[in-house]
C-alpha positions as YAML, in Angstrom:
chain: A
units: angstrom
residues:
- id: 1
  name: CYS
  ca: [25.15, -10.72, -5.63]
- id: 2
  name: ASP
  ca: [27.89, -8.11, -5.17]
- id: 3
  name: VAL
  ca: [25.81, -5.53, -7.02]
- id: 4
  name: VAL
  ca: [22.80, -6.14, -4.77]
- id: 5
  name: ALA
  ca: [24.97, -6.03, -1.64]
- id: 6
  name: ASN
  ca: [26.51, -2.75, -2.78]
- id: 7
  name: MET
  ca: [23.10, -1.28, -3.61]
- id: 8
  name: ARG
  ca: [21.83, -2.09, -0.13]
- id: 9
  name: ARG
  ca: [25.05, -0.80, 1.50]
- id: 10
  name: CYS
  ca: [24.94, 2.42, -0.50]
- id: 11
  name: ARG
  ca: [24.20, 5.24, 1.90]
- id: 12
  name: ARG
  ca: [22.21, 7.19, -0.69]
- id: 13
  name: PRO
  ca: [18.66, 6.23, -1.69]
- id: 14
  name: ILE
  ca: [18.49, 4.49, -5.06]
- id: 15
  name: VAL
  ca: [15.61, 5.38, -7.38]
- id: 16
  name: SER
  ca: [14.92, 3.08, -10.34]
- id: 17
  name: ALA
  ca: [13.07, 4.15, -13.47]
- id: 18
  name: LEU
  ca: [11.47, 1.05, -14.98]
- id: 19
  name: ASN
  ca: [10.23, 1.01, -18.54]
- id: 20
  name: GLY
  ca: [9.20, -2.06, -20.55]
- id: 21
  name: THR
  ca: [10.16, -5.57, -19.46]
- id: 22
  name: VAL
  ca: [11.80, -5.99, -16.05]
- id: 23
  name: ALA
  ca: [12.77, -9.64, -15.64]
- id: 24
  name: GLY
  ca: [15.16, -12.02, -13.92]
- id: 25
  name: ALA
  ca: [18.24, -10.21, -12.61]
- id: 26
  name: GLY
  ca: [16.71, -6.90, -13.71]
- id: 27
  name: ALA
  ca: [13.72, -7.57, -11.47]
- id: 28
  name: VAL
  ca: [16.07, -8.30, -8.58]
- id: 29
  name: LEU
  ca: [18.01, -5.08, -9.18]
- id: 30
  name: ALA
  ca: [14.73, -3.16, -9.24]
- id: 31
  name: THR
  ca: [13.76, -4.84, -5.96]
- id: 32
  name: ALA
  ca: [17.12, -3.90, -4.42]
- id: 33
  name: SER
  ca: [16.41, -0.24, -5.22]
- id: 34
  name: ASP
  ca: [14.85, 1.88, -2.52]
- id: 35
  name: PHE
  ca: [12.22, 3.32, -4.85]
- id: 36
  name: ARG
  ca: [10.71, 1.99, -8.07]
- id: 37
  name: ILE
  ca: [8.97, 4.36, -10.47]
- id: 38
  name: ALA
  ca: [7.56, 2.55, -13.47]
- id: 39
  name: SER
  ca: [5.92, 3.23, -16.77]
- id: 40
  name: GLU
  ca: [2.44, 1.88, -17.36]
- id: 41
  name: THR
  ca: [4.01, -0.78, -19.59]
- id: 42
  name: ALA
  ca: [6.68, -1.94, -17.11]
- id: 43
  name: LYS
  ca: [5.74, -5.55, -16.53]
- id: 44
  name: ILE
  ca: [7.91, -7.50, -14.07]
- id: 45
  name: ALA
  ca: [8.74, -11.17, -13.47]
- id: 46
  name: PHE
  ca: [11.19, -13.13, -11.40]
- id: 47
  name: LEU
  ca: [11.75, -15.72, -14.12]
- id: 48
  name: PHE
  ca: [14.29, -18.03, -12.49]
- id: 49
  name: VAL
  ca: [11.85, -20.95, -12.01]
- id: 50
  name: LYS
  ca: [10.89, -20.74, -15.68]
- id: 51
  name: VAL
  ca: [14.41, -21.95, -16.56]
- id: 52
  name: GLY
  ca: [14.61, -24.62, -13.87]
- id: 53
  name: LEU
  ca: [16.36, -22.54, -11.21]
- id: 54
  name: SER
  ca: [15.25, -21.45, -7.76]
- id: 55
  name: GLY
  ca: [13.12, -18.32, -7.57]
- id: 56
  name: ALA
  ca: [15.44, -17.32, -4.73]
- id: 57
  name: ASP
  ca: [18.42, -15.62, -6.35]
- id: 58
  name: MET
  ca: [20.60, -12.59, -5.62]
- id: 59
  name: GLY
  ca: [18.90, -12.00, -2.24]
- id: 60
  name: VAL
  ca: [15.42, -11.52, -3.67]
- id: 61
  name: SER
  ca: [13.84, -14.02, -1.25]
- id: 62
  name: TRP
  ca: [15.07, -11.80, 1.59]
- id: 63
  name: MET
  ca: [14.05, -8.47, -0.01]
- id: 64
  name: LEU
  ca: [10.78, -9.21, -1.79]
- id: 65
  name: PRO
  ca: [8.75, -10.46, 1.23]
- id: 66
  name: ARG
  ca: [9.70, -7.28, 3.08]
- id: 67
  name: ILE
  ca: [8.18, -5.25, 0.25]
- id: 68
  name: VAL
  ca: [5.11, -7.22, -0.84]
- id: 69
  name: GLY
  ca: [4.57, -9.74, 1.98]
- id: 70
  name: MET
  ca: [5.41, -13.44, 2.17]
- id: 71
  name: GLY
  ca: [2.38, -14.73, 0.24]
- id: 72
  name: ARG
  ca: [2.80, -12.44, -2.74]
- id: 73
  name: ALA
  ca: [6.56, -12.99, -2.77]
- id: 74
  name: ALA
  ca: [6.03, -16.74, -2.80]
- id: 75
  name: GLU
  ca: [3.65, -16.45, -5.74]
- id: 76
  name: LEU
  ca: [6.00, -14.21, -7.74]
- id: 77
  name: LEU
  ca: [9.09, -16.30, -7.04]
- id: 78
  name: MET
  ca: [7.47, -19.72, -7.51]
- id: 79
  name: THR
  ca: [5.46, -19.00, -10.65]
- id: 80
  name: GLY
  ca: [7.86, -16.70, -12.48]
- id: 81
  name: ASP
  ca: [4.79, -15.08, -14.05]
- id: 82
  name: PHE
  ca: [4.79, -11.51, -15.29]
- id: 83
  name: ILE
  ca: [2.58, -9.00, -13.53]
- id: 84
  name: THR
  ca: [1.47, -5.66, -14.90]
- id: 85
  name: ALA
  ca: [2.68, -2.30, -13.66]
- id: 86
  name: GLN
  ca: [-0.72, -1.68, -12.11]
- id: 87
  name: ARG
  ca: [-0.60, -4.98, -10.20]
- id: 88
  name: ALA
  ca: [2.98, -4.29, -9.06]
- id: 89
  name: TYR
  ca: [1.79, -0.91, -7.78]
- id: 90
  name: GLU
  ca: [-1.24, -2.45, -6.02]
- id: 91
  name: ILE
  ca: [0.95, -4.90, -4.08]
- id: 92
  name: GLY
  ca: [3.49, -2.24, -3.16]
- id: 93
  name: LEU
  ca: [6.33, -3.30, -5.45]
- id: 94
  name: TYR
  ca: [6.18, -0.14, -7.56]
- id: 95
  name: HIS
  ca: [5.90, 3.21, -5.81]
- id: 96
  name: ARG
  ca: [4.47, 5.10, -8.76]
- id: 97
  name: VAL
  ca: [3.18, 4.24, -12.22]
- id: 98
  name: VAL
  ca: [3.28, 6.97, -14.86]
- id: 99
  name: PRO
  ca: [3.01, 7.20, -18.64]
- id: 100
  name: ALA
  ca: [6.10, 5.83, -20.41]
- id: 101
  name: GLU
  ca: [7.18, 9.23, -21.71]
- id: 102
  name: GLN
  ca: [7.21, 10.57, -18.12]
- id: 103
  name: VAL
  ca: [8.97, 7.75, -16.24]
- id: 104
  name: LEU
  ca: [12.53, 9.06, -16.48]
- id: 105
  name: ALA
  ca: [11.51, 12.64, -15.65]
- id: 106
  name: GLU
  ca: [9.41, 11.45, -12.71]
- id: 107
  name: ALA
  ca: [12.21, 9.27, -11.32]
- id: 108
  name: THR
  ca: [14.75, 12.06, -11.81]
- id: 109
  name: ALA
  ca: [12.50, 14.59, -10.07]
- id: 110
  name: PHE
  ca: [11.94, 12.21, -7.16]
- id: 111
  name: ALA
  ca: [15.69, 11.57, -6.85]
- id: 112
  name: ALA
  ca: [16.31, 15.33, -6.94]
- id: 113
  name: LYS
  ca: [13.79, 15.81, -4.14]
- id: 114
  name: LEU
  ca: [15.58, 13.20, -2.04]
- id: 115
  name: ALA
  ca: [18.94, 14.82, -2.85]
- id: 116
  name: GLN
  ca: [17.68, 18.04, -1.22]
- id: 117
  name: GLY
  ca: [17.14, 16.17, 2.04]
- id: 118
  name: PRO
  ca: [19.66, 15.57, 4.82]
- id: 119
  name: ALA
  ca: [22.14, 13.04, 3.41]
- id: 120
  name: GLU
  ca: [23.08, 11.64, 6.81]
- id: 121
  name: GLY
  ca: [19.45, 11.40, 7.95]
- id: 122
  name: LEU
  ca: [18.52, 9.56, 4.75]
- id: 123
  name: ALA
  ca: [21.51, 7.22, 5.11]
- id: 124
  name: VAL
  ca: [20.58, 6.35, 8.69]
- id: 125
  name: SER
  ca: [16.94, 5.81, 7.65]
- id: 126
  name: LYS
  ca: [17.95, 3.43, 4.86]
- id: 127
  name: GLN
  ca: [20.28, 1.52, 7.15]
- id: 128
  name: ALA
  ca: [17.62, 1.25, 9.88]
- id: 129
  name: LEU
  ca: [15.11, -0.26, 7.47]
- id: 130
  name: ASP
  ca: [17.50, -3.13, 6.79]
- id: 131
  name: LEU
  ca: [18.99, -3.49, 10.29]
- id: 132
  name: GLU
  ca: [15.77, -3.34, 12.25]
- id: 133
  name: ALA
  ca: [14.12, -6.11, 10.23]
- id: 134
  name: SER
  ca: [15.98, -8.59, 12.43]
- id: 135
  name: MET
  ca: [15.63, -6.70, 15.73]
- id: 136
  name: THR
  ca: [13.09, -6.91, 18.50]
- id: 137
  name: LEU
  ca: [11.00, -3.81, 19.12]
- id: 138
  name: GLY
  ca: [13.10, -3.04, 22.17]
- id: 139
  name: GLN
  ca: [16.32, -3.27, 20.18]
- id: 140
  name: ALA
  ca: [14.83, -1.08, 17.45]
- id: 141
  name: LEU
  ca: [13.75, 1.55, 19.97]
- id: 142
  name: GLU
  ca: [17.23, 1.56, 21.50]
- id: 143
  name: HIS
  ca: [18.89, 1.79, 18.07]
- id: 144
  name: GLU
  ca: [16.65, 4.64, 16.93]
- id: 145
  name: ALA
  ca: [17.10, 6.60, 20.17]
- id: 146
  name: ARG
  ca: [20.88, 6.32, 19.81]
- id: 147
  name: VAL
  ca: [21.03, 7.35, 16.15]
- id: 148
  name: GLN
  ca: [18.57, 10.20, 16.63]
- id: 149
  name: ALA
  ca: [20.70, 11.54, 19.48]
- id: 150
  name: GLU
  ca: [23.76, 11.33, 17.23]
- id: 151
  name: LEU
  ca: [21.93, 13.09, 14.38]
- id: 152
  name: MET
  ca: [20.93, 15.90, 16.73]
- id: 153
  name: LEU
  ca: [24.65, 16.74, 16.88]
- id: 154
  name: HIS
  ca: [24.96, 16.82, 13.09]
- id: 155
  name: PRO
  ca: [25.04, 20.24, 11.34]
- id: 156
  name: ASP
  ca: [21.92, 19.32, 9.32]
- id: 157
  name: TYR
  ca: [19.82, 19.35, 12.48]
- id: 158
  name: ARG
  ca: [20.98, 22.88, 13.30]
- id: 159
  name: GLU
  ca: [20.37, 23.94, 9.69]
- id: 160
  name: ALA
  ca: [16.79, 22.63, 9.86]
- id: 161
  name: TYR
  ca: [16.21, 24.63, 13.02]
- id: 162
  name: GLU
  ca: [17.72, 27.81, 11.57]
- id: 163
  name: ALA
  ca: [15.72, 27.38, 8.35]
- id: 164
  name: PHE
  ca: [12.51, 26.92, 10.34]
- id: 165
  name: ARG
  ca: [13.17, 30.07, 12.35]
- id: 166
  name: ALA
  ca: [13.99, 32.06, 9.19]
- id: 167
  name: LYS
  ca: [10.96, 30.60, 7.37]
- id: 168
  name: ARG
  ca: [13.12, 29.35, 4.49]
- id: 169
  name: PRO
  ca: [13.88, 25.93, 3.02]
- id: 170
  name: ALA
  ca: [16.72, 24.07, 4.73]
- id: 171
  name: ARG
  ca: [19.99, 23.80, 2.82]
- id: 172
  name: PHE
  ca: [21.45, 20.51, 3.97]
- id: 173
  name: ALA
  ca: [25.08, 19.48, 3.52]
- id: 174
  name: ARG
  ca: [25.73, 17.15, 0.62]
...
């Protein structure tokens, strides 16, 4: 559970490259990632019920419905059945499915793209996705207005403006 909590608290986006069998705790760690890029052979299962345990383990019953919806999460957690990479993609669990020999390169390239973005803006976005799940719309609007105003004072905002004016890519602080 500490690993999952730390993954969700991590201010940087986490990109997982999934290849082969993703099961049990590995499936939960994949779910805790912000992005999941999988090979065509990356089947996934939340196997806990297959060994007599609850399908709800390591926070997956909180995370999975937010990704795939309550009905699909219930099916995955209560059957423990494997689903194919294509099915995981169709229900929104995997972000991309690529040939096995390309999965690590694709995940690395995606992570590199994110790394070029504004670190603070990405951190606030990640945090908002978790925080706002338990807020009313009014609370979410208030939270977002406050954090956007704070980010407008951050040097990355000025850099984006200057880059736009100079017609060049922004070079955000790391």
